[in-house]
Structure formats: structure tokens, C-alpha cells
Coordinates of C-alpha atoms and ligand atoms in Angstrom, one line a residue:
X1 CA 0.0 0.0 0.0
X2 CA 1.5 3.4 -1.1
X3 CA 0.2 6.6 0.3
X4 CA -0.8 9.7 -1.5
X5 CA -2.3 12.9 0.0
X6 CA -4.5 12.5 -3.4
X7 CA -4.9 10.7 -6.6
X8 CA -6.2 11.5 -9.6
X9 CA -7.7 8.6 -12.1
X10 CA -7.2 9.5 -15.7
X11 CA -5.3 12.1 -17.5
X12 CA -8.0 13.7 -19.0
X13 CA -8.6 17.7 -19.4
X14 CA -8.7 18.2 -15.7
X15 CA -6.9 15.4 -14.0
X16 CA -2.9 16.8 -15.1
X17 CA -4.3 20.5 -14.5
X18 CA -5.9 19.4 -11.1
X19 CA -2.5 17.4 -10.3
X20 CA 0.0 20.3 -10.9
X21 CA -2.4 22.6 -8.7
X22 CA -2.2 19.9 -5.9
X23 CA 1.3 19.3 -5.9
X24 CA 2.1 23.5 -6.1
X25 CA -0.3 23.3 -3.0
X26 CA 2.6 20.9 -1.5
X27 CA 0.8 17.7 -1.9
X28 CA 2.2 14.5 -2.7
X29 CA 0.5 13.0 -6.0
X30 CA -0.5 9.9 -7.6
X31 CA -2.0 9.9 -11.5
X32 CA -2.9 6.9 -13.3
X33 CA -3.7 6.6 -16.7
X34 CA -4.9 3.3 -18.4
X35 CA -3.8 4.3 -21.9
X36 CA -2.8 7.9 -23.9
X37 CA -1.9 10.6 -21.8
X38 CA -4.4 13.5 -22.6
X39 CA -7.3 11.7 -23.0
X40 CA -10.0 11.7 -25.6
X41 CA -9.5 15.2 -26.7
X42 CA -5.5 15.1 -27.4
X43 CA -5.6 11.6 -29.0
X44 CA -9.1 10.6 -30.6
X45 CA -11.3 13.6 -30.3
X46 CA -10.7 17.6 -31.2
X47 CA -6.9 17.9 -31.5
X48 CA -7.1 15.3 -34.4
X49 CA -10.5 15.9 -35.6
X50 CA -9.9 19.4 -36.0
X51 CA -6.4 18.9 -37.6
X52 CA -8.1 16.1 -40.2
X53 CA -10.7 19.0 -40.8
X54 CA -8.1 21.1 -42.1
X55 CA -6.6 18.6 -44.6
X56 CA -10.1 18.7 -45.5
X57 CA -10.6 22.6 -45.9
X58 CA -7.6 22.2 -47.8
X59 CA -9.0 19.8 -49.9
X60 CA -11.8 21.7 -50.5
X61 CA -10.1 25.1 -51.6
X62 CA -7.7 23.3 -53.8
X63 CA -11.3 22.2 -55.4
X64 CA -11.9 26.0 -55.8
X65 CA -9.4 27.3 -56.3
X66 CA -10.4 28.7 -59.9
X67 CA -13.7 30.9 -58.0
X68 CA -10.7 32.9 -56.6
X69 CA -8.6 33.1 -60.1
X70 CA -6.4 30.7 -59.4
X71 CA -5.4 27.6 -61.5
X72 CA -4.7 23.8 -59.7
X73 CA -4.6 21.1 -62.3
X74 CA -5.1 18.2 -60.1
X75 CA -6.3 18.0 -56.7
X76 CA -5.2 14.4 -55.0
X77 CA -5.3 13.8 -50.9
X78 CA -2.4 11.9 -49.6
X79 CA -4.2 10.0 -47.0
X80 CA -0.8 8.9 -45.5
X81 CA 0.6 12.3 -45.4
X82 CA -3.1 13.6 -43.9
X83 CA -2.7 10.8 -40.7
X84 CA 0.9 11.7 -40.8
X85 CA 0.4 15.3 -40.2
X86 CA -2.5 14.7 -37.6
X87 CA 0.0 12.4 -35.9
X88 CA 2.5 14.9 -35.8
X89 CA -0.1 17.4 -34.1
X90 CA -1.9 15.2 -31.7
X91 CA 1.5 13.4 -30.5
X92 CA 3.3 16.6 -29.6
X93 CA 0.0 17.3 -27.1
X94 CA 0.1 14.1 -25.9
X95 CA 3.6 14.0 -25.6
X96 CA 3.5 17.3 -23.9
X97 CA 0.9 16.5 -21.2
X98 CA 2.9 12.7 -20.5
X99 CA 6.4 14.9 -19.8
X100 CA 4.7 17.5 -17.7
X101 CA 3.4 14.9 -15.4
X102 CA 6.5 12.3 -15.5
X103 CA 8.6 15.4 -14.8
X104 CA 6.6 17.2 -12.0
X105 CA 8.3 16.9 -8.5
X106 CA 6.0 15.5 -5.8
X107 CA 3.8 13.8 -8.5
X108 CA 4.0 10.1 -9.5
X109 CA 3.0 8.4 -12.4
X110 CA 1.4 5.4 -12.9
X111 CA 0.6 3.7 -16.0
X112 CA -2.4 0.8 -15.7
X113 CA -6.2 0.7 -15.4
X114 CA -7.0 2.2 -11.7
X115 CA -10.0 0.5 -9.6
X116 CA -11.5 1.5 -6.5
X117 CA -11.0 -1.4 -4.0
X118 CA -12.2 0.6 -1.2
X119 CA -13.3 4.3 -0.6
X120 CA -9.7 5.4 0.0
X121 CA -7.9 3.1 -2.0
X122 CA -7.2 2.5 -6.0
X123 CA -5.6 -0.7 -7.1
X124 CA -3.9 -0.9 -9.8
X125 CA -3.1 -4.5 -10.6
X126 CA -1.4 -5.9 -7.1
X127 CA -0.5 -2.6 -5.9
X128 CA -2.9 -0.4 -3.9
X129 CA -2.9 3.3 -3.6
X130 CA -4.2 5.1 -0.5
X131 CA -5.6 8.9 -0.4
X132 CA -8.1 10.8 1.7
X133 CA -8.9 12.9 -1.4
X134 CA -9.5 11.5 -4.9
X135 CA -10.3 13.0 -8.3
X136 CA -12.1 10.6 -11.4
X137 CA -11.4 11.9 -14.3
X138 CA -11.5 8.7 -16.4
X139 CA -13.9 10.6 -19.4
X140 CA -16.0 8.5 -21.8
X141 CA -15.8 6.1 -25.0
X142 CA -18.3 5.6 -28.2
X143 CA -21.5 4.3 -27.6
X144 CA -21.9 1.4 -29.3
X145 CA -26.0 0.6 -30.2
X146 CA -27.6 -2.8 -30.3
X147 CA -27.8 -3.4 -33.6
X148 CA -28.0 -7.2 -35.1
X149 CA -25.0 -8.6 -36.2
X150 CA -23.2 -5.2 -35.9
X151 CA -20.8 -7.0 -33.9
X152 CA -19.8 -9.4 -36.6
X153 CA -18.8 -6.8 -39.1
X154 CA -15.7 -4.4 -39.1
X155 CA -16.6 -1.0 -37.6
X156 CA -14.6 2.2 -36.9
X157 CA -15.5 4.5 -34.0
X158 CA -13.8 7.8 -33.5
X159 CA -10.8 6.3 -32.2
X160 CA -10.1 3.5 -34.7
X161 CA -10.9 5.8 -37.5
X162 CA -7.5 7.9 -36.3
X163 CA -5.7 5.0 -37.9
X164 CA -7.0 5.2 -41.2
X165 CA -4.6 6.2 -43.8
X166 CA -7.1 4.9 -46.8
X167 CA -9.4 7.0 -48.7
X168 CA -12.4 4.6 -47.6
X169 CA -14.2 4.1 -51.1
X170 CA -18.3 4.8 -49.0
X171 CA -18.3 5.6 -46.2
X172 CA -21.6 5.3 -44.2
X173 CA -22.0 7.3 -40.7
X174 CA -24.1 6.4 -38.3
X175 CA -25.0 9.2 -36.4
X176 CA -26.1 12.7 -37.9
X177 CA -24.6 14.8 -34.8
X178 CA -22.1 16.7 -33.9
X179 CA -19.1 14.2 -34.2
X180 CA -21.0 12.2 -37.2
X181 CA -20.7 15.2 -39.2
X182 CA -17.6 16.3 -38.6
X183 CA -16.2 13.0 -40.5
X184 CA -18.7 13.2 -42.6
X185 CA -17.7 16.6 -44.6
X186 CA -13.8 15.7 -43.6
X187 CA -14.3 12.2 -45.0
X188 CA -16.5 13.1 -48.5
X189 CA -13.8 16.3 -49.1
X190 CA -10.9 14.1 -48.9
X191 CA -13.0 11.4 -51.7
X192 CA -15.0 9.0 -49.6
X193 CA -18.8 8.8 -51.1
X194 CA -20.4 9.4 -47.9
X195 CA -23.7 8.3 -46.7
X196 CA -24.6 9.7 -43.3
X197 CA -28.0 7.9 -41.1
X198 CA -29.6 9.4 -38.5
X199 CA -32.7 8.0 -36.3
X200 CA -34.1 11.8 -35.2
X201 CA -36.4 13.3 -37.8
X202 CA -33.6 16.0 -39.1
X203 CA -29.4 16.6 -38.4
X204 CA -28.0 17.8 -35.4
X205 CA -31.8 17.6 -33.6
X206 CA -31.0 19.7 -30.4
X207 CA -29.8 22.6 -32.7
X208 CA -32.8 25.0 -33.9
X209 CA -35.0 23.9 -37.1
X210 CA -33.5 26.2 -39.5
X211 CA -29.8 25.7 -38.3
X212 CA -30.1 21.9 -38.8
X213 CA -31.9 23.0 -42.0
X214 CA -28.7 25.3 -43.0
X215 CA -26.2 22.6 -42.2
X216 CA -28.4 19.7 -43.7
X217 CA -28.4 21.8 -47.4
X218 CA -24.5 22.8 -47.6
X219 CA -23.7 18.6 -46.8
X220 CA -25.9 17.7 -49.9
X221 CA -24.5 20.5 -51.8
X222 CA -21.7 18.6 -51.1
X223 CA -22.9 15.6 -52.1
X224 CA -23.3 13.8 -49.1
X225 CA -26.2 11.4 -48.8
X226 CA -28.1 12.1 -46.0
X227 CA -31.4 10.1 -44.8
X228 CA -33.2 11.1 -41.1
X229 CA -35.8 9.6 -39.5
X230 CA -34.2 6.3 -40.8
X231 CA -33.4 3.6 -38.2
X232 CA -30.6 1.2 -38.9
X233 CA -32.3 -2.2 -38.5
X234 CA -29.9 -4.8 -39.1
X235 CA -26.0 -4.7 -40.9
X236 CA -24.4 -7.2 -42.7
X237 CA -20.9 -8.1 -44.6
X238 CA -21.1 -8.0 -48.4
X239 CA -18.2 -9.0 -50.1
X240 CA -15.7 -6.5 -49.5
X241 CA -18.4 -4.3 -47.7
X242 CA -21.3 -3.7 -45.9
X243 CA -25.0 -3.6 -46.2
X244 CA -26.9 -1.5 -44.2
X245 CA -30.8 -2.0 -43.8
X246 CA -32.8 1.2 -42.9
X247 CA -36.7 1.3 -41.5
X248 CA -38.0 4.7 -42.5
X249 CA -41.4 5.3 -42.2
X250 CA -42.9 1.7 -42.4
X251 CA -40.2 1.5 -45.6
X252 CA -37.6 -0.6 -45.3
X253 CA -34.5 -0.1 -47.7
X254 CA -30.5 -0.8 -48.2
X255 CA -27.4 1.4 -48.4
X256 CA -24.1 -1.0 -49.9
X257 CA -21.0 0.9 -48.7
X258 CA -17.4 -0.4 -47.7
X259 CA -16.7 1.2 -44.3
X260 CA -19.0 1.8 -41.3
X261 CA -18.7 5.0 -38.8
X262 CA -20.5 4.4 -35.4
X263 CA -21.1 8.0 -34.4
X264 CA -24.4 7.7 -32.2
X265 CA -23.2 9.0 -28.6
X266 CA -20.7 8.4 -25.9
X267 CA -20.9 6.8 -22.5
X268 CA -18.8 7.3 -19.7
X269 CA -16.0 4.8 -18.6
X270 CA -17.1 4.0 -15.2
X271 CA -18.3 0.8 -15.7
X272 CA -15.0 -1.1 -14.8
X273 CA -13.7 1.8 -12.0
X274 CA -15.0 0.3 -9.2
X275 CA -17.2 2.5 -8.2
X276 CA -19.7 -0.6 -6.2
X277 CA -16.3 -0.7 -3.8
X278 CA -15.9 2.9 -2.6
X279 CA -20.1 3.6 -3.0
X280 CA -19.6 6.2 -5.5
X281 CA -23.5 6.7 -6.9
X282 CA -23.9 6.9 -10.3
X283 CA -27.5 7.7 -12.7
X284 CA -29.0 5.4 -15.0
X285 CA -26.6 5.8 -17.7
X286 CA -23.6 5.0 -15.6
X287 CA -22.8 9.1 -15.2
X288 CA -21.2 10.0 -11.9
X289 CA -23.4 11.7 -9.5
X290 CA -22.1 14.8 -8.3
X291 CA -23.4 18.6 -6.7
X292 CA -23.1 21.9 -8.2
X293 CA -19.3 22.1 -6.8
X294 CA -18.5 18.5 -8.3
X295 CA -18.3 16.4 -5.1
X296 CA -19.7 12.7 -5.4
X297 CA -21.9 11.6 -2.9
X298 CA -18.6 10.2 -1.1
X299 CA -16.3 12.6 1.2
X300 CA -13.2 13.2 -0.5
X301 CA -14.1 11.6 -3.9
X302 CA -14.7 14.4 -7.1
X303 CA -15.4 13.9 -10.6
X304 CA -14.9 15.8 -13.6
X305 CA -15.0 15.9 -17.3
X306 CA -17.3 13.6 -19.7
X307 CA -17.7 10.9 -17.0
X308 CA -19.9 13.3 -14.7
X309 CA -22.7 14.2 -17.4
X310 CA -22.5 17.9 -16.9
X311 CA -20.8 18.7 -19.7
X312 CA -19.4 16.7 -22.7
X313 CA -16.5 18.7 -23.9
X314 CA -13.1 19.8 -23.0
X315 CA -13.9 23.0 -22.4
X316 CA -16.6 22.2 -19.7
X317 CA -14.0 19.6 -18.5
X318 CA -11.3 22.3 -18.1
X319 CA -13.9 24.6 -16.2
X320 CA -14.6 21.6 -14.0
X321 CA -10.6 21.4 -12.9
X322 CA -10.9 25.5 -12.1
X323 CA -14.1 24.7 -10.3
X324 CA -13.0 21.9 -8.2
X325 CA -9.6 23.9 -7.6
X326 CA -11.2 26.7 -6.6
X327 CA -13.3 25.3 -4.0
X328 CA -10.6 22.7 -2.6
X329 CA -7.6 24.7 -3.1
X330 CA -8.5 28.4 -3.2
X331 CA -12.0 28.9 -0.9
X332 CA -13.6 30.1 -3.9
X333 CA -16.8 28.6 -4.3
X334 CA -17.4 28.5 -7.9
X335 CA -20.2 26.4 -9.0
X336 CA -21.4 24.2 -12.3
X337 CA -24.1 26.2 -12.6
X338 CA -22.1 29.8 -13.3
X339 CA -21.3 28.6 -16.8
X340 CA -23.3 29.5 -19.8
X341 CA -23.6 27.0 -22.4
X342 CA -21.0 27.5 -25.5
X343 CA -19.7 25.2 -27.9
X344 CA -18.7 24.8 -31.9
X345 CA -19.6 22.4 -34.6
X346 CA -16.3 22.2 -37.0
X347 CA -18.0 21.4 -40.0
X348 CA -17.2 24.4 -42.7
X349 CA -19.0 26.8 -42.0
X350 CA -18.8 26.2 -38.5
X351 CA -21.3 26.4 -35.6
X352 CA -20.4 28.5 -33.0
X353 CA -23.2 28.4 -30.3
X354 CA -24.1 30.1 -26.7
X355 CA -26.7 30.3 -24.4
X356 CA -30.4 29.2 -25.1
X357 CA -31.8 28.1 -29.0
X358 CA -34.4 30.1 -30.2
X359 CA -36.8 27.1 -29.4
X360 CA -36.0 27.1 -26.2
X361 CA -36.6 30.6 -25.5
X362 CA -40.1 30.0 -27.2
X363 CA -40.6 27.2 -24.4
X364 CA -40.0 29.7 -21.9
X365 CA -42.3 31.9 -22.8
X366 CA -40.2 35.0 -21.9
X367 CA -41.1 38.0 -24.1
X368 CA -37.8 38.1 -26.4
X369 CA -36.3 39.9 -29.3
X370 CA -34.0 38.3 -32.0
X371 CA -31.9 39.7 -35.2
X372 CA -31.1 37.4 -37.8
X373 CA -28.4 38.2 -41.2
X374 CA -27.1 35.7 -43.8
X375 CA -24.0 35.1 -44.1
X376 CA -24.6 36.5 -48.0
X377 CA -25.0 39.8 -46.2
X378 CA -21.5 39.7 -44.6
X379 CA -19.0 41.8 -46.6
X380 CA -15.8 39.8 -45.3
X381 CA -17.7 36.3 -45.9
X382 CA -18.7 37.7 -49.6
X383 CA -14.9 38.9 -50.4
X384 CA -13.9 35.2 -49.1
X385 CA -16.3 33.6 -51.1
X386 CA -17.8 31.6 -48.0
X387 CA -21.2 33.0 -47.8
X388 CA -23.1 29.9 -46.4
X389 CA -25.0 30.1 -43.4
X390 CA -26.7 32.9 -41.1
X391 CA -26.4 34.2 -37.7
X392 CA -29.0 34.7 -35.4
X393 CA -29.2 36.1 -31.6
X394 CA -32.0 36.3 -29.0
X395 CA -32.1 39.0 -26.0
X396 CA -34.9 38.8 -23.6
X397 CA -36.8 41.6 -24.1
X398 CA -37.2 43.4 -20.4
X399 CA -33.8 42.6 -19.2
X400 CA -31.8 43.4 -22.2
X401 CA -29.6 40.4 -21.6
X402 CA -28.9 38.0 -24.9
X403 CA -29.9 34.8 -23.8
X404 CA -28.4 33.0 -26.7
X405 CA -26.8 33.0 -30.0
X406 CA -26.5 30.6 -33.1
X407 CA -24.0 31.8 -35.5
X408 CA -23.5 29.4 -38.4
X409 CA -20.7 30.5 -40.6
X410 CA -17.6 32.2 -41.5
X411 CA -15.3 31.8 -37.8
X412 CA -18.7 31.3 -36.0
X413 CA -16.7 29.6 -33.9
X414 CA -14.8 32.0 -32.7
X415 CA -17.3 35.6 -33.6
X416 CA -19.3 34.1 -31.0
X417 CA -17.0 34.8 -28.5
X418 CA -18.2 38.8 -28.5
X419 CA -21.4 37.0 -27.2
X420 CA -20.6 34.8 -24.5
X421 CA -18.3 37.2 -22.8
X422 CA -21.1 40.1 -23.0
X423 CA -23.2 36.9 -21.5
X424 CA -20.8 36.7 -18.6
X425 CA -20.3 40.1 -17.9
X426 CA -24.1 40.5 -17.2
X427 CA -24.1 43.4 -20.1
X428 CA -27.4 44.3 -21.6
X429 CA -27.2 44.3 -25.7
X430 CA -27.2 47.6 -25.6
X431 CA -23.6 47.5 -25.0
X432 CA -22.9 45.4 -28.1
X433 CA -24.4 47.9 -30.3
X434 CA -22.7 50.9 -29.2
X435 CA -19.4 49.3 -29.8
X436 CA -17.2 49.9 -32.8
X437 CA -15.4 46.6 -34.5
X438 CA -13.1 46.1 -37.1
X439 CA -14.1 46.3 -40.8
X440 CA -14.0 44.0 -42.7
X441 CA -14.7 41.2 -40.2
X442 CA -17.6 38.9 -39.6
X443 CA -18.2 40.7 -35.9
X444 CA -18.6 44.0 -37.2
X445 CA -22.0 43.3 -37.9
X446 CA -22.5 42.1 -34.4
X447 CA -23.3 45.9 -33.1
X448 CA -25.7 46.1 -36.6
X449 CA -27.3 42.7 -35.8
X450 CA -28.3 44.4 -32.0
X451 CA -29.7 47.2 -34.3
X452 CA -31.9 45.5 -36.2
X453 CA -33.9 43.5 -33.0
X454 CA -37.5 42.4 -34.0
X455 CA -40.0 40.8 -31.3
X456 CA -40.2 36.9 -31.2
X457 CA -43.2 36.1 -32.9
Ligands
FAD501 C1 -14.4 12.8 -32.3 C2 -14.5 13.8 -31.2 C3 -14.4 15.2 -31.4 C4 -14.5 16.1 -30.3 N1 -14.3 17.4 -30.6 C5 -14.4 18.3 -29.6 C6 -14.2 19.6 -29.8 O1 -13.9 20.1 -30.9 N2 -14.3 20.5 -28.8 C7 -14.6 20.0 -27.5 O2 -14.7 20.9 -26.6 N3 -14.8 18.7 -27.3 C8 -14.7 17.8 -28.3 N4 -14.9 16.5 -28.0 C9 -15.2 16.1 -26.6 C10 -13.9 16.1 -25.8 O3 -12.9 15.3 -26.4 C11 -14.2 15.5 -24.4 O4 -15.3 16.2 -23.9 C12 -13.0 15.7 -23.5 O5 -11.9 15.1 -24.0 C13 -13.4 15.1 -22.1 O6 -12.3 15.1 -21.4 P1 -12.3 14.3 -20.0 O7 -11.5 15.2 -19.1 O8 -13.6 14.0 -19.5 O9 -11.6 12.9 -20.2 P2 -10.9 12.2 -21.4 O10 -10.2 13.1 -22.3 O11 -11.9 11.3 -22.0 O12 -9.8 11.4 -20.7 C14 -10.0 10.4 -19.8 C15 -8.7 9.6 -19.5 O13 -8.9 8.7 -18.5 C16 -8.3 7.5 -18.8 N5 -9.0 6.4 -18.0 C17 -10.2 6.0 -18.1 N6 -10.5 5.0 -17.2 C18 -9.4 4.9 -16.5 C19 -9.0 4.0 -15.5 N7 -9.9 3.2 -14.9 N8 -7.8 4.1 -15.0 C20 -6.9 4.9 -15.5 N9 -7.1 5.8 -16.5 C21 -8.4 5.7 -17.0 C22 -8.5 7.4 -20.3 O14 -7.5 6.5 -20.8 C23 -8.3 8.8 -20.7 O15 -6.9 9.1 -21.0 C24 -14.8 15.6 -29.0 C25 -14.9 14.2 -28.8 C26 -14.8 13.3 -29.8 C27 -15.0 11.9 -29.6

């Protein structure tokens, strides 16, 4: 039995953040992580994603390069170069995050699965750690659904598709969300036919109707097959491929590609932690139970990132490090519940998003104002030649606050920033359209958007 002052389970984007703050604090430290250092993020989710999505834009220019005046005879995608270069990227962060914590004084590594064995203790293998104060931040894995015979036929999920250095010949997703579309645009711009299938009656269902709408049109303009409402009812090996049967509206009908992409959701990895053995309570889906300052139901025990349901992305991970920190290390009581909603879609245009969808303002009833512009309308996007997409912003009508923001296009991604920080600094809109920003640039029209506010009918 070794003993820690604390231990932290998985090297996600809290658990090496959270263990340099301990061991600053003068605690000694124990990490464990089962596999890559840096989690999901670093070796299977945005780092490479994001990296493969630029071979892709790069792909995709090359294609047009003649709308801008300029001549490229042949466009081919090195798919061994593209992995190569995403290798390159997402190594030196995972490389980076491993020698931080092998090199940190007062913190020691171990590399193995970690189990609870009791509520103090993690085992790993024969040896036991011992801590009074532990951190799980073990993150989640692809969902995989019950599908017959899905299991007898070669699949990729967002981490065995990192080792693909093929042009797959069709690829069919499965999954129209977030992640499902990221490969699909990446995947059909680097050659792949791409067939994407989604159960929920439209793309990317928890965004607004004309945002899914937007998104849905500029993948089919890209020729990417797309069929919703369609439930995958069975999949089976044909010859060199696959055979996908889909139930769609009483109709049942096939899609013949050659590679499969499971994109349909993540769960969390605590099913093998151990939890049973320290009493750590977790919900129907196998998420860790925690309180609005990220403490399980156990003394000492805290949970962060994907594996506590709150949040889903590395950014919401990272804020749950500074939260925990804050309230263990700093008496600063920051809570869950002080963060506003804000994340991206990469797909080009991107989706930057923050706060509340218009729907969701309708459900609450809340009087409400909203400015909408195309992207057509958008000087900067119209000299660039990327004109897809709109932007669209809500501000409840009495307070003056916006309460959210959908900006689909051009750098949504990061325009949307102006937003969330007006958000966060509790600054009615008013604010927004007084200010003067740099032409020509997507968030000049920000301040002409917050002149141009209409009631929600
Ligand atoms: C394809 C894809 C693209 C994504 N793109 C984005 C994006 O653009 N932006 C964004 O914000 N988010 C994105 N995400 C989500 C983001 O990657 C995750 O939300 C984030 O990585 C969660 O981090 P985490 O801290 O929960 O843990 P993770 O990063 O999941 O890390 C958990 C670590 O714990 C280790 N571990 C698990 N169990 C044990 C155990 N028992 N013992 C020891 N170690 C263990 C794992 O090996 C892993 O290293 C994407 C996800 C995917 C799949």
C-alpha cells in the first residue's frame, strides 16, 4: 500500500491540471492513466479531428481554387501524409501533457487501469494506492448501439478511425450529430462517397429547425447522402463491404458501402472503475453523481469531465478542474451552474453556439427579441467567397440580456465569443451595439445585428 495525500484517475482535461495545482499546493500525488496521456481530446477527439478537418478545408479550396482566379490542375489527398500530419499534431500534445506529469516533482505516475477497492484506495493491478482525497477523471468512449450482427462486421469509432490512412471508397456514418458530421464533410472532401443515417427526424436535432436546416443543405450540396428519420435495423458483410438496412417510415430499404462509422453518442468509462467498492453513486446511464461544486456523494471523492454528465467537452472539463480547484484549493466557491452553455460544430462553416436556442426561448415563454443576417450579407464572408449560413441572436426583451446566439458561418466559432463574454459580464445588448469593431470582419455586424432586433413572434 503506497500513500498519496491525493490521486487522480485519468489524464484527461482536468486530471494533469488538477494534479499540478495539488502538488504547487505541497501535496504528494499519484495519477494513473490506463492508456494515452491527454485523454480523448488530445488523441481521438478535437486535437485530431480538427487537424483532419483542415486537410479537408484544404482539400476543398484546392477544389476552388479557380472561384478565386487561381489555376490547380489536379487535386489528389495523400491520406498517409493527412494521418501523418495529424499524428504529428496530436502526439506533440500528448507527448507534452505525458512529460509534464512524468517530470513534475512531488507527482507520480502510474501507467495501468486504476480500480477502486475501497473508498480510499485504487488498485492498480497488485498494488494499492491510499488517499483521503481522490479525483475521477476517467472521461467517456463511443456508444456502441444494439444493432443485429453489428458485432460481426468491421466498424470504426472515433478512435479507430485515427488509424485510417485509406481514402475509404463509401463511407456510411451512423450518427447525424455533432461528431457524425464532422467526419462526414472531412471524409467526403478528402474522396470517400459518404452516406450519413440518423434515427431523429432532421441533423444535429438539439440545434434549432432552421440551423439543422442550414447545415443539412451545404452537406448535400456537397454531395453527401443524407437520410433522417431512418433507423438502422440490421448490418451485414457484403463482399468486400457492408449492407446497411434502414426502416424509415414503415419502408424498409439498403445502403451497400465499404466502411461503417458508429457515431451515435458516448458513455462514460465507469463501468469497470469500481465505483460498487468505494459507494460512489452513479445515474441510470452509468454518469457520476455529483453537486453543483463537483463532489460525489462520497467525502473526498470528485469527478470531472465527460464521466460526470455535466458537460461533454473539453472545455466544460477544463472549467470543472478550475471549479474543483477553486473550492478545494482556493475557498472560492465556484459552482457548475455559473457557466453558460457555449460550444462549436467544425463542420465548414462552423457552428459557433451560446446560451439558449431560439426554441428554447419559445418554451419559456419569456417576451424576447431576435436579429437574424445571412452570411450573403456579410462583406468579409462575400470577399472570401464563404457565404453559407446565417447568424442569429436572442435577448430577452425586459432585461436586455442576450440569452443566446447561433452563429452558423464564416469563424462562428470564434465571432461568437463577443457573445458569450457580453453573456458573462451580465451586459445588456445595448452594450454590443454601441461598440465599434473592425471592418471587414464577420463581428462588425455584431453591433448592426443588436440594431436590427424584432420581437419573437
Ligand atoms: C471525435 C470527437 C471530437 C471532439 N471534438 C471536440 C471539440 O472540438 N471540442 C470540445 O470541446 N470537445 C470535443 N470533443 C469532446 C472532448 O474530447 C471531451 O469532452 C473531452 O476530451 C473530455 O475530457 P475528460 O476530461 O472527460 O476525459 P478524457 O479526455 O476522456 O480522458 C479520460 C482519460 O482517463 C483514462 N482512463 C479511463 N478510465 C481509466 C481508469 N480506470 N484508470 C486509468 N485511466 C483511465 C483514459 O485513458 C483517458 O486518458 C470531441 C470528442 C470526440 C470523440
Amino acid at each position: 500500500m503506497r500513500e498519496y495525500d491525493a490521486i487522480v484517475i485519468g489524464t484527461g482535461q482536468s486530471g494533469p491540471s488538477m494534479a499540478r495545482r495539488l502538488v504547487a499546493a505541497g501535496q504528494k500525488v499519484a495519477v494513473i492513466e490506463r492508456k494515452f496521456f491527454g485523454g480523448t481530446c488530445v488523441n481521438s477527439g478535437c486535437t485530431p479531428t480538427k487537424t483532419l478537418v483542415a486537410s479537408a478545408y484544404a482539400a476543398h479550396l484546392a477544389r476552388r481554387s479557380s472561384d478565386f482566379g487561381v489555376t490547380i490542375d489536379a487535386v489528389k489527398v495523400d491520406m498517409k501524409a493527412v494521418k501523418a500530419r495529424k499524428d504529428t499534431v496530436a502526439g506533440a500534445s500528448r507527448r507534452s501533457v505525458e512529460r509534464s506529469l512524468k517530470t513534475l516533482a512531488g507527482c507520480t505516475v502510474y501507467e495501468g487501469h486504476g480500480r477502486f477497492v475501497g473508498q480510499k484506495t485504487v488498485a492498480i493491478g497488485d498494488l494499492e494506492l491510499r488517499a483521503d482525497w481522490i479525483l475521477i477523471n476517467v472521461g467517456g468512449r463511443a456508444a456502441i448501439p444494439p444493432i443485429p450482427v453489428l458485432d460481426q462486421v468491421p466498424y470504426f469509432t472515433n478512435s479507430s478511425i485515427m488509424d485510417v490512412d485509406f481514402v475509404p471508397p463509401h463511407l456510411i456514418v451512423l450518427g447525424g450529430s455533432y461528431i457524425g458530421l464532422e467526419f462526414a464533410q472531412m471524409y467526403r472532401r478528402f474522396g470517400s462517397d459518404v452516406t450519413v443515417i440518423e434515427a431523429a427526424p432532421r441533423l444535429i436535432v438539439r440545434e434549432d429547425e432552421d440551423v439543422s436546416r442550414s447545415v443539412t443543405e451545404f452537406l448535400m450540396e456537397e454531395s453527401i447522402a443524407v437520410h433522417v428519420a431512418s433507423n438502422v435495423t440490421e448490418v451485414e458483410k457484403r463482399g468486400n463491404g457492408v449492407n446497411v438496412k434502414i426502416e424509415s417510415a414503415g419502408q424498409i430499404s439498403q445502403i451497400t458501402g465499404t466502411h461503417i462509422l458508429v457515431s451515435i453518442g458516448r458513455r462514460p468509462n465507469t463501468d469497470d472503475l469500481g465505483l460498487d467498492n468505494a459507494g460512489v453513486a452513479v445515474d441510470s446511464r452509468g454518469f457520476i453523481e455529483v453537486d453543483d461544486q463537483l463532489r460525489t456523494n462520497v467525502p473526498g471523492i470528485w469527478a470531472t469531465g465527460d464521466c460526470n454528465g455535466r458537460g461533454g467537452f473539453t472545455h466544460t472539463s477544463y472549467n470543472d478542474f478550475e471549479i474543483v480547484a477553486a473550492n478545494v484549493l482556493d475557498n472560492d466557491q465556484r459552482r457548475v451552474t455559473d457557466r453558460i452553455t457555449a460550444y462549436a460544430l467544425y463542420t465548414d462553416p462552423p457552428l459557433g453556439r451560446v446560451g439558449m436556442t431560439e426554441s428554447k426561448v419559445r418554451r419559456t415563454g419569456r417576451p424576447a427579441l431576435i436579429s437574424t443576417m445571412a452570411m450573403e450579407d456579410v462583406s468579409r464572408a462575400y470577399e472570401k467567397g464563404e457565404t453559407r449560413g446565417f447568424m442569429k441572436i436572442l435577448v430577452d426583451r425586459d432585461s436586455k440580456l442576450i440569452v443566446g446566439a447561433s452563429l452558423l458561418g464564416l469563424a462562428g466559432d470564434e465571432v461568437v465569443h463577443s457573445i458569450l463574454d457580453l453573456m458573462y459580464a451580465r451586459a445588456p445588448y445595448t452594450v454590443l451595439q454601441r461598440a465599434m469593431h473592425i471592418h471587414p470582419t464577420v463581428s462588425e455586424f455584431l453591433p448592426t445585428m443588436m440594431q436590427d432586433l424584432r420581437p419573437l413572434q
